[in-house]
Amino acid sequence: ADAVMLVGAFGLVLAFLAPWARVVIGSRGTGYMDTWGLAGSGHIALFLLTLAVLGLAVFQNPIGRWLRTGVLGIALGSFVLGLAWPYVVGPLGAGPGALLAWVSGLVMFIAGAISLLVLRHAALSSDV
């Protein structure tokens, strides 16, 4: 689950550095740089959070796996799925960044769910 989380976070970082759509919600115009993932007004904060999650996945740290992979994977993954949904399904015309963001969000969500399921069942002992 940790390796899957690393792949998802890295993909999401790349997604913010790629074009998302013809019009990005929250951008100020329709110029070339206004179509990229970082053009949205709140996307920079999400980009920094993704960098932090990527750092937690790469480097050894004392933070528990249930938090760094499980909770953060489900929370950030589901948020990104909702953020990229209007671009992927709606009339905005999804670019490669929006598609990569949606896939990365799905990968992070699955990594978080797997991590929480494995950690939950690893703690259970057999009564037999």
Coordinates of C-alpha atoms in Angstrom, one line a residue:
A1 CA 0.0 0.0 0.0
D2 CA 2.9 2.4 0.7
A3 CA 4.3 1.9 -2.8
V4 CA 0.9 2.4 -4.4
M5 CA 0.5 5.6 -2.3
L6 CA 3.9 6.8 -3.6
V7 CA 2.8 6.2 -7.2
G8 CA -0.5 8.0 -6.7
A9 CA 1.1 11.0 -5.0
F10 CA 3.8 11.3 -7.7
G11 CA 1.2 11.1 -10.4
L12 CA -0.8 13.8 -8.7
V13 CA 2.2 16.1 -8.5
L14 CA 2.7 15.6 -12.2
A15 CA -1.0 16.2 -12.9
F16 CA -0.8 19.7 -11.3
L17 CA 2.0 20.5 -13.7
A18 CA 0.1 19.6 -16.8
P19 CA -2.8 21.2 -18.7
W20 CA -6.2 20.3 -17.2
A21 CA -8.8 21.8 -19.5
R22 CA -9.6 24.7 -21.9
V23 CA -11.0 26.5 -18.8
V24 CA -9.8 25.8 -15.3
I25 CA -12.4 26.7 -12.6
G26 CA -11.0 29.6 -10.6
S27 CA -8.4 30.7 -13.1
R28 CA -8.3 34.3 -14.1
G29 CA -8.2 33.9 -17.9
T30 CA -7.9 31.6 -20.8
G31 CA -4.2 32.0 -21.6
Y32 CA -1.8 29.0 -21.9
M33 CA -0.8 29.0 -18.2
D34 CA -4.4 29.5 -17.1
T35 CA -5.2 26.0 -18.4
W36 CA -2.8 24.2 -16.1
G37 CA -3.6 22.5 -12.9
L38 CA -2.0 25.1 -10.7
A39 CA -4.2 27.9 -12.3
G40 CA -7.1 27.1 -9.9
S41 CA -7.3 29.4 -6.9
G42 CA -7.1 26.6 -4.3
H43 CA -5.0 24.2 -6.2
I44 CA -1.7 25.5 -4.9
A45 CA -2.6 24.5 -1.3
L46 CA -3.6 21.0 -2.6
F47 CA -0.4 20.8 -4.5
L48 CA 1.6 21.6 -1.3
L49 CA -0.4 19.0 0.6
T50 CA 0.4 16.4 -2.1
L51 CA 4.1 17.2 -1.9
A52 CA 3.9 16.6 1.9
V53 CA 2.1 13.3 1.3
L54 CA 4.8 12.4 -1.2
G55 CA 7.5 13.2 1.3
L56 CA 5.8 11.0 3.9
A57 CA 5.7 8.2 1.4
V58 CA 9.4 8.5 0.4
F59 CA 11.2 9.2 3.6
Q60 CA 11.2 7.1 6.8
N61 CA 9.2 8.8 9.5
P62 CA 7.6 8.1 12.9
I63 CA 4.1 8.8 11.7
G64 CA 1.9 5.7 11.8
R65 CA 1.0 3.9 8.6
W66 CA -2.7 4.1 9.4
L67 CA -2.4 7.9 9.2
R68 CA 0.2 8.6 6.4
T69 CA -1.1 6.0 4.0
G70 CA -4.6 5.1 5.2
V71 CA -6.3 8.3 6.3
L72 CA -4.4 10.6 4.1
G73 CA -4.8 8.3 1.1
I74 CA -8.6 8.1 1.5
A75 CA -9.0 11.8 2.3
L76 CA -6.7 13.3 -0.4
G77 CA -7.8 10.7 -3.0
S78 CA -11.5 11.3 -2.5
F79 CA -11.0 15.0 -2.6
V80 CA -9.0 14.9 -5.8
L81 CA -11.6 12.6 -7.3
G82 CA -14.2 15.2 -6.6
L83 CA -12.0 18.0 -7.8
A84 CA -11.2 16.4 -11.2
W85 CA -14.8 15.1 -11.7
P86 CA -16.1 18.2 -13.5
Y87 CA -13.2 18.1 -15.9
V88 CA -13.3 14.4 -16.7
V89 CA -17.1 14.1 -17.1
G90 CA -18.3 17.7 -17.7
P91 CA -18.2 20.0 -20.6
L92 CA -14.8 21.6 -19.7
G93 CA -12.8 19.3 -22.0
A94 CA -10.4 17.2 -19.9
G95 CA -6.8 17.6 -20.6
P96 CA -4.0 15.1 -19.7
G97 CA -3.6 16.7 -16.3
A98 CA -7.2 16.3 -15.2
L99 CA -7.2 12.7 -16.4
L100 CA -4.0 12.0 -14.5
A101 CA -5.3 13.7 -11.4
W102 CA -8.5 11.6 -11.5
V103 CA -6.5 8.3 -11.9
S104 CA -4.0 9.4 -9.2
G105 CA -6.9 10.2 -6.8
L106 CA -8.4 6.8 -7.5
V107 CA -5.0 5.1 -6.9
M108 CA -4.5 7.0 -3.6
F109 CA -8.0 6.2 -2.4
I110 CA -7.4 2.5 -3.1
A111 CA -4.0 2.6 -1.4
G112 CA -5.6 4.1 1.7
A113 CA -8.4 1.6 1.8
I114 CA -6.0 -1.3 1.3
S115 CA -3.7 0.1 4.1
L116 CA -6.6 0.4 6.5
L117 CA -7.9 -3.0 5.8
V118 CA -4.5 -4.7 6.1
L119 CA -3.7 -2.9 9.3
R120 CA -7.1 -3.7 10.8
H121 CA -6.9 -7.4 10.0
A122 CA -3.2 -7.6 11.0
A123 CA -4.1 -6.6 14.5
L124 CA -6.7 -9.3 14.9
S125 CA -5.4 -12.5 16.5
S126 CA -6.8 -15.9 15.9
D127 CA -8.8 -17.5 18.7
V128 CA -8.3 -21.0 17.5

